[in-house]
Amino acid sequence: MGTRLRLGSSLIFTAAMVALAACGQNAATAENANTADTTTSAADAAAVPETANTTAANEAAPPAVADAAPAKVQTVAAQTVTALPLKRGYYVASDTPCSQASNATTTLLRREGIGGARDFCEFKKIEQTGPNTYRVTEACGDLQDSAPPETSTSIYTLTGDTAFTAKSEHGWERSARYCAQSSMPPDWRANDISDVTG
């Protein structure tokens, strides 16, 4: 019986020691955690004023973008002019030699408009929209038809004062260049066009 008592006491003592050791480890862990929390809090507290100062500095200084002046967009307003700056006279399709001109390839640029053997377009309004571009409102009619002229808009792009490309809002396009009357076929050379081109 004495041996059992000693053995039991020894087991109780060992269990008590293990429990105490565990308690000590938990206490140390808790203490370390508290220390870490305290350290972190102190570091956070030290960082707060710096963040506040940075924010205040940013609010005090206006953003660089606000100081930049807005970019100005250059817009060119269309300017009404009295005539296209082209030499008046005969214009022949760009792909046709002047000496081989025909009714189908020739137009006559007059003071008030442009036309061929069968049709005529009277310039109603001419607006310069660029260095060499013009928006022309023209009333075009068939010379052999009594129907009233139809008004439409064409864009004329000039090459100097002796060539142009015209694009109609209806989709047709033509390119022509000036031909001196003396370079035209005989039928055109004999015509007096001074009354409409002068």
mmCIF file of C-alpha atoms in Angstrom:
data_model
loop_
_atom_site.group_PDB
_atom_site.id
_atom_site.type_symbol
_atom_site.label_atom_id
_atom_site.label_comp_id
_atom_site.label_asym_id
_atom_site.label_seq_id
_atom_site.Cartn_x
_atom_site.Cartn_y
_atom_site.Cartn_z
ATOM 1 C CA MET A 1 0.000 0.000 0.000
ATOM 2 C CA GLY A 2 2.841 2.379 0.752
ATOM 3 C CA THR A 3 4.223 1.743 -2.701
ATOM 4 C CA ARG A 4 0.878 2.661 -4.305
ATOM 5 C CA LEU A 5 0.723 5.915 -2.392
ATOM 6 C CA ARG A 6 4.181 6.891 -3.489
ATOM 7 C CA LEU A 7 3.362 6.002 -7.091
ATOM 8 C CA GLY A 8 0.079 7.978 -7.005
ATOM 9 C CA SER A 9 1.769 10.994 -5.458
ATOM 10 C CA SER A 10 4.450 10.869 -8.071
ATOM 11 C CA LEU A 11 1.868 10.831 -10.888
ATOM 12 C CA ILE A 12 -0.032 13.751 -9.354
ATOM 13 C CA PHE A 13 3.186 15.718 -8.967
ATOM 14 C CA THR A 14 4.170 15.070 -12.608
ATOM 15 C CA ALA A 15 0.710 16.105 -13.862
ATOM 16 C CA ALA A 16 0.874 19.267 -11.784
ATOM 17 C CA MET A 17 4.280 20.134 -13.210
ATOM 18 C CA VAL A 18 3.042 19.592 -16.811
ATOM 19 C CA ALA A 19 0.013 21.795 -16.111
ATOM 20 C CA LEU A 20 2.204 24.528 -14.652
ATOM 21 C CA ALA A 21 4.557 24.356 -17.607
ATOM 22 C CA ALA A 22 1.635 24.689 -20.009
ATOM 23 C CA CYS A 23 0.265 27.644 -18.085
ATOM 24 C CA GLY A 24 3.637 29.328 -18.165
ATOM 25 C CA GLN A 25 3.934 28.863 -21.934
ATOM 26 C CA ASN A 26 0.429 30.260 -22.526
ATOM 27 C CA ALA A 27 1.222 33.200 -20.294
ATOM 28 C CA ALA A 28 4.426 33.878 -22.192
ATOM 29 C CA THR A 29 2.595 33.649 -25.526
ATOM 30 C CA ALA A 30 -0.071 36.029 -24.307
ATOM 31 C CA GLU A 31 2.585 38.383 -23.020
ATOM 32 C CA ASN A 32 4.382 38.295 -26.390
ATOM 33 C CA ALA A 33 1.110 38.974 -28.194
ATOM 34 C CA ASN A 34 0.401 41.946 -25.942
ATOM 35 C CA THR A 35 3.898 43.262 -26.583
ATOM 36 C CA ALA A 36 3.420 42.883 -30.344
ATOM 37 C CA ASP A 37 0.048 44.680 -30.168
ATOM 38 C CA THR A 38 1.596 47.478 -28.159
ATOM 39 C CA THR A 39 4.482 47.786 -30.641
ATOM 40 C CA THR A 40 2.131 47.819 -33.607
ATOM 41 C CA SER A 41 -0.127 50.383 -31.974
ATOM 42 C CA ALA A 42 2.832 52.603 -31.211
ATOM 43 C CA ALA A 43 4.057 52.330 -34.785
ATOM 44 C CA ASP A 44 0.574 53.091 -36.092
ATOM 45 C CA ALA A 45 0.262 56.063 -33.769
ATOM 46 C CA ALA A 46 3.589 57.405 -35.018
ATOM 47 C CA ALA A 47 2.525 56.972 -38.628
ATOM 48 C CA VAL A 48 -0.830 58.760 -38.267
ATOM 49 C CA PRO A 49 0.548 62.276 -37.884
ATOM 50 C CA GLU A 50 2.756 61.769 -40.941
ATOM 51 C CA THR A 51 -0.232 60.638 -43.013
ATOM 52 C CA ALA A 52 -2.276 63.559 -41.749
ATOM 53 C CA ASN A 53 0.517 65.982 -42.646
ATOM 54 C CA THR A 54 0.804 64.483 -46.144
ATOM 55 C CA THR A 55 -2.939 64.771 -46.669
ATOM 56 C CA ALA A 56 -2.929 68.366 -45.470
ATOM 57 C CA ALA A 57 -0.032 69.172 -47.816
ATOM 58 C CA ASN A 58 -1.850 67.600 -50.729
ATOM 59 C CA GLU A 59 -5.002 69.567 -49.976
ATOM 60 C CA ALA A 60 -3.046 72.812 -49.693
ATOM 61 C CA ALA A 61 -1.283 72.376 -53.067
ATOM 62 C CA PRO A 62 -3.633 72.581 -56.076
ATOM 63 C CA PRO A 63 -3.348 69.699 -58.510
ATOM 64 C CA ALA A 64 -1.067 70.330 -61.486
ATOM 65 C CA VAL A 65 -3.828 69.482 -63.950
ATOM 66 C CA ALA A 66 -6.023 72.265 -62.595
ATOM 67 C CA ASP A 67 -3.333 74.842 -63.415
ATOM 68 C CA ALA A 68 -3.030 73.708 -67.046
ATOM 69 C CA ALA A 69 -4.975 75.888 -69.471
ATOM 70 C CA PRO A 70 -7.534 73.985 -71.562
ATOM 71 C CA ALA A 71 -6.381 73.309 -75.115
ATOM 72 C CA LYS A 72 -7.937 75.631 -77.683
ATOM 73 C CA VAL A 73 -9.524 73.937 -80.680
ATOM 74 C CA GLN A 74 -8.892 75.794 -83.916
ATOM 75 C CA THR A 75 -12.054 75.980 -85.981
ATOM 76 C CA VAL A 76 -12.226 77.699 -89.308
ATOM 77 C CA ALA A 77 -15.601 79.215 -90.068
ATOM 78 C CA ALA A 78 -16.791 79.005 -93.655
ATOM 79 C CA GLN A 79 -16.414 82.353 -95.399
ATOM 80 C CA THR A 80 -18.786 83.379 -98.184
ATOM 81 C CA VAL A 81 -17.032 84.489 -101.381
ATOM 82 C CA THR A 82 -18.401 85.885 -104.625
ATOM 83 C CA ALA A 83 -16.692 83.484 -107.068
ATOM 84 C CA LEU A 84 -14.483 80.428 -107.323
ATOM 85 C CA PRO A 85 -10.873 81.584 -107.823
ATOM 86 C CA LEU A 86 -10.580 79.785 -111.175
ATOM 87 C CA LYS A 87 -9.773 81.146 -114.615
ATOM 88 C CA ARG A 88 -12.992 81.465 -116.601
ATOM 89 C CA GLY A 89 -13.260 79.585 -119.850
ATOM 90 C CA TYR A 90 -13.266 76.007 -121.069
ATOM 91 C CA TYR A 91 -12.530 73.091 -118.744
ATOM 92 C CA VAL A 92 -11.959 69.622 -120.155
ATOM 93 C CA ALA A 93 -12.043 66.302 -118.289
ATOM 94 C CA SER A 94 -8.617 65.625 -116.780
ATOM 95 C CA ASP A 95 -8.083 62.420 -118.763
ATOM 96 C CA THR A 96 -8.872 64.035 -122.149
ATOM 97 C CA PRO A 97 -6.355 66.092 -124.167
ATOM 98 C CA CYS A 98 -7.578 69.644 -124.841
ATOM 99 C CA SER A 99 -7.344 69.079 -128.610
ATOM 100 C CA GLN A 100 -9.672 66.046 -128.355
ATOM 101 C CA ALA A 101 -12.391 67.734 -126.270
ATOM 102 C CA SER A 102 -16.024 66.870 -126.998
ATOM 103 C CA ASN A 103 -19.448 67.964 -125.757
ATOM 104 C CA ALA A 104 -19.330 65.113 -123.232
ATOM 105 C CA THR A 105 -15.969 66.154 -121.746
ATOM 106 C CA THR A 106 -16.151 69.965 -121.891
ATOM 107 C CA THR A 107 -17.695 72.513 -119.542
ATOM 108 C CA LEU A 108 -17.618 76.278 -119.666
ATOM 109 C CA LEU A 109 -16.930 78.169 -116.439
ATOM 110 C CA ARG A 110 -18.844 81.452 -116.559
ATOM 111 C CA ARG A 111 -19.210 84.361 -114.160
ATOM 112 C CA GLU A 112 -22.425 82.956 -112.681
ATOM 113 C CA GLY A 113 -21.902 79.183 -112.948
ATOM 114 C CA ILE A 114 -20.658 76.219 -114.923
ATOM 115 C CA GLY A 115 -22.250 74.145 -117.668
ATOM 116 C CA GLY A 116 -21.873 72.015 -120.757
ATOM 117 C CA ALA A 117 -23.727 71.639 -124.026
ATOM 118 C CA ARG A 118 -26.859 70.289 -122.347
ATOM 119 C CA ASP A 119 -26.873 71.516 -118.759
ATOM 120 C CA PHE A 120 -26.023 74.521 -116.636
ATOM 121 C CA CYS A 121 -25.440 74.947 -112.862
ATOM 122 C CA GLU A 122 -25.924 78.444 -111.501
ATOM 123 C CA PHE A 123 -23.841 79.195 -108.398
ATOM 124 C CA LYS A 124 -26.226 80.363 -105.675
ATOM 125 C CA LYS A 125 -23.747 80.479 -102.798
ATOM 126 C CA ILE A 126 -20.004 79.839 -102.534
ATOM 127 C CA GLU A 127 -18.342 79.263 -99.153
ATOM 128 C CA GLN A 128 -14.625 78.757 -98.649
ATOM 129 C CA THR A 129 -14.192 75.921 -96.134
ATOM 130 C CA GLY A 130 -10.413 75.438 -96.361
ATOM 131 C CA PRO A 131 -7.302 76.759 -98.123
ATOM 132 C CA ASN A 132 -8.420 75.226 -101.445
ATOM 133 C CA THR A 133 -11.910 73.806 -100.782
ATOM 134 C CA TYR A 134 -15.269 75.425 -101.454
ATOM 135 C CA ARG A 135 -18.830 74.379 -100.695
ATOM 136 C CA VAL A 136 -20.997 75.487 -103.597
ATOM 137 C CA THR A 137 -24.786 75.597 -103.549
ATOM 138 C CA GLU A 138 -25.880 75.369 -107.155
ATOM 139 C CA ALA A 139 -29.149 75.163 -109.083
ATOM 140 C CA CYS A 140 -28.678 72.753 -111.966
ATOM 141 C CA GLY A 141 -31.028 72.274 -114.889
ATOM 142 C CA ASP A 142 -31.201 70.646 -118.306
ATOM 143 C CA LEU A 143 -31.016 73.311 -121.027
ATOM 144 C CA GLN A 144 -33.345 71.282 -123.236
ATOM 145 C CA ASP A 145 -35.963 70.655 -120.554
ATOM 146 C CA SER A 146 -38.470 73.093 -119.074
ATOM 147 C CA ALA A 147 -38.324 71.504 -115.592
ATOM 148 C CA PRO A 148 -37.145 73.878 -112.855
ATOM 149 C CA PRO A 149 -33.503 73.579 -111.779
ATOM 150 C CA GLU A 150 -32.688 71.353 -108.800
ATOM 151 C CA THR A 151 -30.647 72.845 -105.979
ATOM 152 C CA SER A 152 -27.825 70.775 -104.495
ATOM 153 C CA THR A 153 -24.427 71.200 -102.876
ATOM 154 C CA SER A 154 -21.035 70.253 -104.290
ATOM 155 C CA ILE A 155 -17.554 70.422 -102.805
ATOM 156 C CA TYR A 156 -14.971 71.900 -105.145
ATOM 157 C CA THR A 157 -11.301 71.176 -104.439
ATOM 158 C CA LEU A 158 -9.048 73.464 -106.470
ATOM 159 C CA THR A 159 -5.514 72.902 -107.723
ATOM 160 C CA GLY A 160 -4.232 76.390 -108.321
ATOM 161 C CA ASP A 161 -6.569 78.471 -110.496
ATOM 162 C CA THR A 162 -6.722 76.085 -113.466
ATOM 163 C CA ALA A 163 -8.017 72.706 -112.188
ATOM 164 C CA PHE A 164 -10.717 71.351 -109.899
ATOM 165 C CA THR A 165 -12.431 68.224 -108.650
ATOM 166 C CA ALA A 166 -16.123 68.568 -107.844
ATOM 167 C CA LYS A 167 -18.019 66.061 -105.687
ATOM 168 C CA SER A 168 -21.778 66.315 -105.544
ATOM 169 C CA GLU A 169 -23.869 65.395 -102.534
ATOM 170 C CA HIS A 170 -25.673 62.994 -104.920
ATOM 171 C CA GLY A 171 -22.469 61.001 -105.429
ATOM 172 C CA TRP A 172 -21.137 62.043 -108.826
ATOM 173 C CA GLU A 173 -17.598 63.369 -109.183
ATOM 174 C CA ARG A 174 -15.737 65.104 -111.998
ATOM 175 C CA SER A 175 -12.217 66.412 -112.439
ATOM 176 C CA ALA A 176 -11.307 68.958 -115.091
ATOM 177 C CA ARG A 177 -8.577 71.405 -115.955
ATOM 178 C CA TYR A 178 -8.497 74.659 -117.878
ATOM 179 C CA CYS A 179 -7.834 74.541 -121.611
ATOM 180 C CA ALA A 180 -7.001 77.699 -123.492
ATOM 181 C CA GLN A 181 -9.529 78.311 -126.259
ATOM 182 C CA SER A 182 -6.746 78.198 -128.837
ATOM 183 C CA SER A 183 -5.927 74.600 -127.817
ATOM 184 C CA MET A 184 -9.506 73.353 -128.283
ATOM 185 C CA PRO A 185 -10.938 71.702 -131.438
ATOM 186 C CA PRO A 186 -12.039 74.069 -134.239
ATOM 187 C CA ASP A 187 -15.715 74.267 -133.183
ATOM 188 C CA TRP A 188 -14.752 75.709 -129.779
ATOM 189 C CA ARG A 189 -12.009 77.968 -131.089
ATOM 190 C CA ALA A 190 -14.553 79.850 -133.219
ATOM 191 C CA ASN A 191 -16.955 80.579 -130.318
ATOM 192 C CA ASP A 192 -17.034 84.067 -128.784
ATOM 193 C CA ILE A 193 -17.306 83.413 -125.044
ATOM 194 C CA SER A 194 -16.173 86.840 -123.875
ATOM 195 C CA ASP A 195 -19.703 87.889 -122.960
ATOM 196 C CA VAL A 196 -20.053 85.130 -120.325
ATOM 197 C CA THR A 197 -16.463 84.858 -119.076
ATOM 198 C CA GLY A 198 -15.417 88.510 -118.925
#
